[in-house]
Amino acid sequence: MLVHADLHNSQNDPVWAISRDDGAIIPLDNTTFNPPPEVHVGAYLNLTGELLYDGIVRPTAYDRFVCSGFGICSWTDSWRKDPYSRDDYPSDPSTPTSPKATSPQRLLVMILNYSACGYPPGVNTSTVRSLFLGPNGDGTAGIALKYSQCSYGTFGIDALSFRAEVVAPSSCNTPANTLETCKWWNIANDADAAAKSLIGAATYNAFTHFAYVLPPGLQYLCPWPSMSLLPGQKIWLQTSSQGLNRWAAVMQMTLHNYGLWHSWKNGYEFEDYSSVMGSGEACPSAAETSRLGWATPAATINSTILPTTGTWRSFTLPASYLSGRANHLRLTPNWLTTYNSSAEGKNLYIDVRVAKGGDETLGSLYAPKLNVHEVNAELDNNYVTPTQLPVGYWPPTDGFSDRKVSFVSGVSTGTRAELTAYKLVVTWHSEYSDGYR
């Protein structure tokens, strides 16, 4: 499967990789691999290439697995650098990754022990277990609680299957310069091999997701606080206040695995502090929770609902921390002449944010307020209402595409916001005077 490595830095490391069926990561050469629009992240590829250095591969040919709206799936010739033919198509993928995060993770956390190389681990298994599952280890606190709060109990960590192990990769620099140049793919592949040797391959394969906790001494060699695959099953965490010890960072990395990209504000990535997908210490926005399968809209508003200028409609919404059921509005402003433009068309998501529950640390710019986010309409529509009938449980084509979720406005109770770009006026009147339930 084609995945994107979110490195949170500007290094020239590979950003595209193949996640093999056995979990191994094969990084692809940045200089020669630039997937065309029809090859989306999350696509299943049968790829051949040239092995370069440090395990990096330069693709020479690939086929992709394509499903039609009539239920026909097949491997299709996609790209050839050189004349090439193939008659050995693999069997059809049977377990495609889904953008829905609607079942608990069976998580294995690998604490990397590079003591032989001068990089001992910075935490033990008890500390890691407490961080993820709380001091009682039952998932009622810690990161697991945040997952449960934000997903309304839909998503979380299976406390019974959760496991943390200290693993010692067999070598410091095999392949060459794994640590000195932070070959994140080798770090994961070597840790997987060590973990399978320690707990057994069958036990390892029973986990659905994997986290790699790096020793503190590697922070200056790996210049990112955390990273992950999008989509995928793996995240990497530094032992730091911006990595393992920050629940929002762990959650952001985890949700990258399910296809969520970063959130924006005013044209700047990460500047949305209303969501963990930006730089916030709060639950994802409605544009994000709806994609994960955690929230449903109270209404979808278009030119049928607002047929003429001056038309008003009112809706009752719960604060988003209370419930995911009918907790936001989804607007598809097809009254705009730019709406059908693939670049300019936008959809809006509106929800009520209050600093309680999983959102308790929201600042005054976002709570208590109506939050308005915009997303790319074409990518959003292709997921919510796909143009082709879904085949089995295969996700729609744009299930993992970057819709560029962006914060637009926060509307206080009793005030109005004129969203002139959308020919829309938004007002909010709270029924409560005791804290905006």
C-alpha positions as a printed NumPy array, in Angstrom:
array([[  0.   ,   0.   ,   0.   ],
       [  1.218,   3.504,  -0.828],
       [  1.716,   5.589,   2.318],
       [  2.944,   9.097,   3.069],
       [  5.5  ,   9.617,   5.824],
       [  4.663,  12.719,   7.852],
       [  8.098,  13.766,   9.113],
       [  7.202,  17.207,  10.509],
       [ 10.486,  18.591,   9.2  ],
       [ 12.097,  19.789,   5.973],
       [ 14.692,  17.074,   5.558],
       [ 15.055,  15.389,   2.198],
       [ 14.06 ,  12.039,   3.642],
       [ 11.713,   9.879,   1.548],
       [  8.134,  10.992,   2.029],
       [  6.538,   8.16 ,   0.027],
       [  6.846,   4.521,   0.976],
       [  5.287,   1.134,   0.377],
       [  3.887,  -0.638,   3.42 ],
       [  4.127,  -4.322,   2.575],
       [  1.637,  -6.974,   3.631],
       [  4.113,  -8.188,   6.269],
       [  4.407,  -4.668,   7.76 ],
       [  7.869,  -3.897,   6.38 ],
       [  8.411,  -0.356,   5.07 ],
       [ 10.062,   0.247,   1.689],
       [ 10.972,   3.964,   1.214],
       [ 10.715,   5.347,  -2.325],
       [ 13.176,   7.72 ,  -3.975],
       [ 11.919,  11.321,  -3.779],
       [ 13.704,  12.44 ,  -6.936],
       [ 12.013,   9.968,  -9.263],
       [  8.703,   9.068,  -7.616],
       [  5.948,  11.647,  -7.8  ],
       [  2.608,   9.83 ,  -7.978],
       [  0.118,  11.206, -10.539],
       [ -3.32 ,  12.396,  -9.36 ],
       [ -4.993,   9.064, -10.087],
       [ -2.618,   7.256,  -7.709],
       [ -3.909,   8.287,  -4.306],
       [ -2.299,   7.739,  -0.937],
       [ -3.693,   4.486,   0.4  ],
       [ -3.661,   2.869,  -3.055],
       [ -2.581,  -0.748,  -3.35 ],
       [  0.422,  -0.947,  -5.675],
       [  2.357,  -3.876,  -7.083],
       [  5.707,  -2.141,  -7.546],
       [  9.118,  -3.084,  -8.93 ],
       [ 12.217,  -0.923,  -8.745],
       [ 15.939,  -0.529,  -8.318],
       [ 17.493,  -0.739,  -4.864],
       [ 19.595,   2.412,  -4.354],
       [ 21.077,   2.93 ,  -0.876],
       [ 19.92 ,   2.643,   2.727],
       [ 17.   ,   0.51 ,   1.567],
       [ 15.558,   3.249,  -0.675],
       [ 13.968,   2.048,  -3.931],
       [ 13.675,   3.871,  -7.268],
       [ 10.418,   2.634,  -8.879],
       [ 10.624,   1.39 , -12.456],
       [  7.065,   0.097, -12.801],
       [  3.889,  -0.314, -10.81 ],
       [  0.344,  -1.538, -11.204],
       [ -2.521,  -0.463,  -8.974],
       [ -5.575,  -2.29 ,  -7.706],
       [ -8.717,  -0.611,  -9.059],
       [-12.375,  -1.301,  -8.265],
       [-15.252,  -0.102, -10.443],
       [-18.744,   0.839,  -9.363],
       [-19.962,  -2.458, -10.806],
       [-18.001,  -4.541,  -8.317],
       [-15.176,  -5.476, -10.679],
       [-11.68 ,  -5.221,  -9.218],
       [ -8.421,  -5.878, -11.012],
       [ -4.757,  -4.991, -11.264],
       [ -4.331,  -2.321, -13.931],
       [ -1.19 ,  -1.237, -15.783],
       [ -0.361,   2.186, -14.39 ],
       [  3.176,   3.316, -15.075],
       [  6.301,   2.058, -16.774],
       [  9.64 ,   3.833, -16.809],
       [ 11.037,   1.309, -19.29 ],
       [  9.376,  -1.23 , -21.627],
       [  8.036,  -3.842, -19.287],
       [  5.466,  -6.606, -19.215],
       [  4.046,  -8.615, -16.364],
       [  1.973, -11.753, -16.153],
       [  2.358, -12.517, -12.47 ],
       [ -0.332, -10.279, -10.933],
       [ -0.667, -10.826,  -7.187],
       [ -3.853, -11.944,  -5.507],
       [ -6.446,  -9.31 ,  -4.707],
       [ -5.981,  -7.35 ,  -1.456],
       [ -8.529,  -8.518,   1.077],
       [ -8.146,  -6.117,   4.014],
       [ -7.959,  -2.522,   2.754],
       [ -7.248,   0.215,   5.271],
       [-10.316,   2.236,   6.24 ],
       [-10.442,   5.946,   7.143],
       [-12.949,   5.073,   9.867],
       [-11.571,   4.854,  13.406],
       [-14.471,   2.953,  14.923],
       [-12.87 ,   0.114,  16.852],
       [-10.264,   0.016,  19.649],
       [ -6.633,  -0.412,  18.706],
       [ -4.666,  -3.438,  19.794],
       [ -1.481,  -1.475,  20.351],
       [  2.095,  -2.666,  20.795],
       [  4.5  ,   0.013,  22.05 ],
       [  8.164,  -0.785,  21.409],
       [ 10.597,   1.11 ,  23.66 ],
       [ 13.824,   1.11 ,  21.673],
       [ 16.954,   0.147,  23.584],
       [ 20.115,   1.19 ,  21.773],
       [ 22.298,   0.996,  24.892],
       [ 24.989,  -0.837,  22.912],
       [ 25.223,   2.267,  20.72 ],
       [ 25.163,   4.749,  23.598],
       [ 21.412,   5.461,  23.463],
       [ 19.61 ,   3.806,  26.403],
       [ 15.821,   4.075,  26.675],
       [ 14.383,   7.004,  28.583],
       [ 11.235,   5.303,  29.923],
       [ 10.228,   1.896,  31.18 ],
       [  7.181,  -0.225,  30.397],
       [  5.3  ,   0.871,  33.539],
       [  5.612,   4.549,  32.611],
       [  4.466,   3.902,  29.055],
       [  1.516,   1.849,  30.216],
       [  0.477,   4.628,  32.604],
       [  0.775,   7.282,  29.868],
       [ -1.473,   5.342,  27.507],
       [ -3.916,   3.646,  29.898],
       [ -3.726,   5.73 ,  33.079],
       [ -2.295,   4.838,  36.503],
       [ -4.705,   1.915,  36.915],
       [ -3.833,   0.513,  33.505],
       [ -7.494,   0.008,  32.593],
       [ -7.891,   2.696,  29.91 ],
       [-10.019,   5.029,  32.059],
       [ -7.318,   7.71 ,  32.05 ],
       [ -4.283,   8.758,  30.04 ],
       [ -4.238,   8.884,  26.25 ],
       [ -6.949,   6.197,  26.075],
       [ -9.371,   8.502,  27.897],
       [ -8.727,  11.312,  25.4  ],
       [ -9.404,   8.931,  22.519],
       [-12.662,   7.874,  24.155],
       [-13.767,  11.437,  24.952],
       [-13.107,  12.731,  21.439],
       [-14.771,   9.755,  19.742],
       [-17.727,   9.505,  22.146],
       [-16.595,   6.021,  23.12 ],
       [-16.289,   4.808,  19.541],
       [-12.488,   4.648,  19.425],
       [ -9.821,   3.841,  21.964],
       [ -7.14 ,   1.435,  23.087],
       [ -7.964,  -2.14 ,  24.015],
       [ -6.529,  -2.232,  27.523],
       [ -6.537,  -6.038,  27.695],
       [ -4.378,  -6.468,  24.588],
       [ -2.173,  -3.383,  25.091],
       [  1.479,  -4.245,  25.528],
       [  4.704,  -2.292,  26.047],
       [  8.052,  -3.98 ,  25.549],
       [ 11.673,  -2.849,  25.613],
       [ 13.257,  -4.137,  22.408],
       [ 16.919,  -4.06 ,  21.436],
       [ 17.567,  -4.035,  17.678],
       [ 20.401,  -6.371,  16.716],
       [ 22.751,  -3.676,  15.436],
       [ 23.324,   0.056,  15.727],
       [ 24.003,   0.639,  12.048],
       [ 22.696,  -2.185,   9.92 ],
       [ 21.866,  -1.107,   7.274],
       [ 24.577,   1.568,   7.251],
       [ 24.082,   4.756,   9.253],
       [ 20.632,   3.819,  10.534],
       [ 20.972,   5.994,  13.651],
       [ 23.469,   8.648,  12.523],
       [ 21.196,   9.664,   9.647],
       [ 17.915,   8.612,  11.298],
       [ 16.693,   6.034,   8.811],
       [ 13.222,   5.852,  10.304],
       [ 12.195,   2.934,   8.091],
       [ 15.181,   0.853,   9.206],
       [ 14.499,   1.758,  12.838],
       [ 10.965,   0.36 ,  12.49 ],
       [ 11.923,  -2.708,  10.465],
       [ 14.738,  -3.599,  12.899],
       [ 12.469,  -3.053,  15.92 ],
       [  9.791,  -5.278,  14.37 ],
       [ 12.318,  -8.072,  13.916],
       [ 13.502,  -7.705,  17.518],
       [  9.939,  -7.686,  18.83 ],
       [  9.012, -10.81 ,  16.882],
       [ 12.06 , -12.538,  18.308],
       [ 11.101, -11.44 ,  21.83 ],
       [  7.345, -12.162,  21.906],
       [  6.906, -14.425,  18.885],
       [  5.653, -13.634,  15.406],
       [  2.125, -14.885,  16.099],
       [  1.762, -12.61 ,  19.138],
       [  3.229,  -9.671,  17.212],
       [  0.84 , -10.201,  14.298],
       [ -2.175, -10.078,  16.616],
       [ -1.627,  -6.337,  17.176],
       [ -3.29 ,  -3.849,  14.841],
       [ -1.019,  -0.833,  15.483],
       [  2.56 ,  -0.19 ,  16.526],
       [  4.406,   2.673,  18.239],
       [  8.179,   3.117,  18.407],
       [  9.525,   5.152,  21.338],
       [ 13.01 ,   6.496,  20.588],
       [ 15.711,   6.993,  23.254],
       [ 16.183,  10.638,  24.403],
       [ 19.669,  10.71 ,  22.891],
       [ 18.281,  10.383,  19.37 ],
       [ 16.399,  13.69 ,  19.472],
       [ 19.233,  15.584,  17.8  ],
       [ 19.732,  12.876,  15.164],
       [ 16.026,  12.54 ,  14.348],
       [ 14.877,  16.197,  14.127],
       [ 11.172,  15.571,  14.634],
       [  9.178,  15.171,  17.868],
       [  7.033,  12.479,  16.295],
       [  6.107,  11.042,  12.913],
       [  3.71 ,   8.548,  11.376],
       [  2.522,   6.846,   8.221],
       [ -0.593,   8.102,   6.426],
       [ -2.464,   5.811,   6.205],
       [ -0.886,   2.964,   8.062],
       [ -0.342,   1.252,  11.39 ],
       [  2.89 ,   2.811,  12.679],
       [  3.913,   5.91 ,  14.634],
       [  7.315,   7.073,  15.959],
       [  7.576,   9.087,  19.194],
       [ 10.48 ,  10.909,  20.768],
       [ 10.789,  10.637,  24.54 ],
       [ 10.035,  14.336,  25.014],
       [  7.41 ,  16.88 ,  26.004],
       [  6.428,  17.256,  22.344],
       [  6.362,  13.526,  21.649],
       [  5.433,  10.653,  23.946],
       [  4.645,  12.989,  26.867],
       [  2.088,  15.096,  24.939],
       [ -1.225,  13.335,  24.438],
       [ -2.197,  15.639,  21.557],
       [  0.974,  14.719,  19.657],
       [  0.316,  11.004,  20.124],
       [ -3.281,  11.457,  18.991],
       [ -2.267,  13.464,  15.918],
       [  0.189,  10.747,  14.875],
       [ -2.434,   8.078,  15.486],
       [ -5.061,   9.867,  13.402],
       [ -2.59 ,  10.271,  10.537],
       [ -2.757,   6.472,  10.395],
       [ -6.47 ,   6.806,   9.615],
       [ -5.966,   9.378,   6.865],
       [ -6.258,  12.757,   8.623],
       [ -3.834,  15.477,   7.486],
       [ -2.855,  18.65 ,   9.336],
       [ -5.256,  21.492,   9.996],
       [ -4.59 ,  25.057,   8.811],
       [ -5.505,  28.653,   9.647],
       [ -4.957,  31.812,   7.571],
       [ -2.896,  29.875,   5.038],
       [ -0.495,  28.43 ,   7.634],
       [ -0.186,  24.738,   8.399],
       [ -0.508,  23.74 ,  12.086],
       [ -1.931,  27.167,  13.067],
       [ -5.369,  25.81 ,  13.918],
       [ -5.342,  25.528,  17.701],
       [ -8.891,  24.171,  17.855],
       [ -7.738,  20.65 ,  16.956],
       [ -4.979,  18.162,  17.68 ],
       [ -4.533,  18.011,  13.904],
       [ -3.233,  21.577,  14.083],
       [ -1.352,  22.594,  17.218],
       [ -4.194,  22.374,  19.693],
       [ -4.711,  20.389,  22.885],
       [ -8.32 ,  19.615,  22.011],
       [-10.383,  17.095,  20.095],
       [-10.531,  17.184,  16.29 ],
       [-12.999,  19.519,  14.595],
       [-16.28 ,  18.427,  13.007],
       [-14.588,  18.329,   9.6  ],
       [-12.301,  15.671,  11.066],
       [-14.525,  13.721,  13.482],
       [-17.101,  13.216,  10.733],
       [-14.439,  11.706,   8.472],
       [-13.356,   9.32 ,  11.239],
       [-16.915,   8.084,  11.739],
       [-17.324,   9.749,  15.142],
       [-19.867,  12.446,  14.3  ],
       [-22.899,  12.939,  12.069],
       [-24.358,  16.211,  10.745],
       [-27.626,  17.676,  11.953],
       [-28.163,  18.87 ,   8.376],
       [-26.427,  19.281,   5.042],
       [-27.139,  22.753,   3.713],
       [-27.147,  23.626,   0.009],
       [-29.137,  25.754,  -2.441],
       [-32.214,  23.62 ,  -1.78 ],
       [-32.163,  24.617,   1.894],
       [-31.088,  28.222,   1.147],
       [-32.702,  28.842,  -2.265],
       [-32.606,  32.651,  -2.378],
       [-30.717,  35.603,  -0.959],
       [-32.024,  36.576,   2.472],
       [-33.258,  33.085,   3.388],
       [-32.721,  32.188,   7.056],
       [-32.617,  28.76 ,   8.643],
       [-32.064,  27.836,  12.309],
       [-30.684,  24.61 ,  13.766],
       [-30.166,  23.279,  17.275],
       [-26.754,  21.776,  17.97 ],
       [-25.25 ,  20.264,  21.135],
       [-21.791,  21.35 ,  22.214],
       [-19.441,  18.992,  20.392],
       [-17.927,  17.601,  23.611],
       [-21.342,  16.191,  24.581],
       [-22.307,  14.058,  21.612],
       [-21.311,  13.101,  18.101],
       [-24.912,  12.607,  17.042],
       [-26.206,  15.468,  14.854],
       [-23.584,  17.772,  16.369],
       [-22.579,  19.891,  13.352],
       [-23.733,  21.441,  10.101],
       [-22.209,  20.542,   6.748],
       [-22.572,  23.212,   4.068],
       [-22.098,  22.565,   0.36 ],
       [-22.503,  26.142,  -0.998],
       [-23.392,  25.249,  -4.575],
       [-24.923,  28.705,  -5.014],
       [-21.389,  29.978,  -5.659],
       [-20.092,  30.084,  -9.239],
       [-16.736,  28.754,  -7.995],
       [-18.204,  25.759,  -6.198],
       [-17.513,  23.233,  -8.951],
       [-13.902,  24.345,  -9.314],
       [-11.571,  21.572,  -8.129],
       [ -9.226,  24.19 ,  -6.656],
       [-11.616,  26.87 ,  -5.374],
       [-14.732,  24.941,  -4.356],
       [-15.069,  24.62 ,  -0.588],
       [-17.437,  22.94 ,   1.868],
       [-17.976,  24.256,   5.393],
       [-18.33 ,  22.458,   8.714],
       [-19.825,  24.293,  11.704],
       [-19.9  ,  23.028,  15.299],
       [-20.273,  24.41 ,  18.833],
       [-17.055,  24.214,  20.838],
       [-17.037,  24.574,  24.624],
       [-14.029,  24.156,  26.92 ],
       [-15.213,  20.988,  28.649],
       [-14.532,  17.268,  28.38 ],
       [-11.93 ,  16.516,  25.731],
       [-12.016,  20.214,  24.774],
       [-11.335,  21.528,  28.279],
       [ -8.141,  23.353,  27.259],
       [ -9.637,  25.243,  24.29 ],
       [ -8.647,  28.917,  24.344],
       [-10.948,  31.919,  24.048],
       [-10.413,  32.205,  20.28 ],
       [-12.31 ,  28.938,  19.874],
       [-14.57 ,  28.47 ,  22.901],
       [-17.3  ,  29.031,  23.73 ],
       [-17.943,  29.679,  20.039],
       [-19.299,  28.344,  16.811],
       [-16.263,  27.077,  14.908],
       [-16.299,  27.245,  11.119],
       [-13.885,  25.136,   9.078],
       [-13.55 ,  24.85 ,   5.306],
       [-12.36 ,  21.913,   3.206],
       [-11.805,  21.191,  -0.48 ],
       [-15.291,  20.436,  -1.797],
       [-14.366,  18.02 ,  -4.571],
       [-12.324,  15.765,  -2.298],
       [-14.907,  16.026,   0.471],
       [-17.815,  15.205,  -1.835],
       [-16.028,  12.265,  -3.435],
       [-15.755,  10.733,  -0.002],
       [-19.137,  11.579,   1.505],
       [-21.129,  10.982,  -1.693],
       [-18.851,   8.966,  -4.01 ],
       [-19.567,   9.185,  -7.724],
       [-19.233,   5.406,  -7.973],
       [-21.052,   2.844,  -5.91 ],
       [-18.853,   1.544,  -3.105],
       [-17.517,  -1.953,  -3.664],
       [-17.7  ,  -4.148,  -0.598],
       [-15.983,  -2.267,   2.205],
       [-13.379,  -0.594,   0.018],
       [-12.99 ,   3.092,   0.967],
       [-13.841,   5.693,  -1.68 ],
       [-11.037,   6.952,  -3.914],
       [-10.482,  10.151,  -1.948],
       [-10.741,   8.504,   1.453],
       [ -7.19 ,   9.53 ,   2.398],
       [ -6.776,  12.71 ,   0.324],
       [ -5.772,  15.999,   1.952],
       [ -8.896,  18.177,   1.938],
       [ -6.834,  20.932,   3.617],
       [ -9.026,  21.474,   6.665],
       [ -8.746,  25.169,   7.581],
       [-10.185,  27.208,  10.431],
       [-12.263,  30.121,   9.074],
       [-14.011,  31.797,  11.995],
       [-15.105,  31.591,  15.62 ],
       [-18.536,  33.102,  16.303],
       [-19.44 ,  34.167,  19.846],
       [-22.969,  33.851,  21.168],
       [-25.135,  36.834,  20.312],
       [-22.859,  37.919,  17.471],
       [-22.783,  37.407,  13.72 ],
       [-20.046,  36.574,  11.255],
       [-20.309,  37.69 ,   7.656],
       [-18.587,  35.039,   5.546],
       [-18.585,  37.123,   2.394],
       [-16.603,  34.579,   0.381],
       [-19.545,  32.225,   0.812],
       [-22.34 ,  34.836,   0.652],
       [-23.319,  33.635,   4.094],
       [-24.09 ,  35.151,   7.501],
       [-23.737,  32.972,  10.611],
       [-25.158,  33.824,  14.037],
       [-25.259,  31.893,  17.297],
       [-27.746,  32.228,  20.141],
       [-27.154,  29.956,  23.141],
       [-30.154,  28.659,  25.09 ],
       [-28.07 ,  28.315,  28.231],
       [-26.545,  30.819,  30.606],
       [-24.547,  28.398,  32.783],
       [-21.573,  27.632,  30.595],
       [-22.912,  26.756,  27.148],
       [-23.712,  23.103,  27.642]])
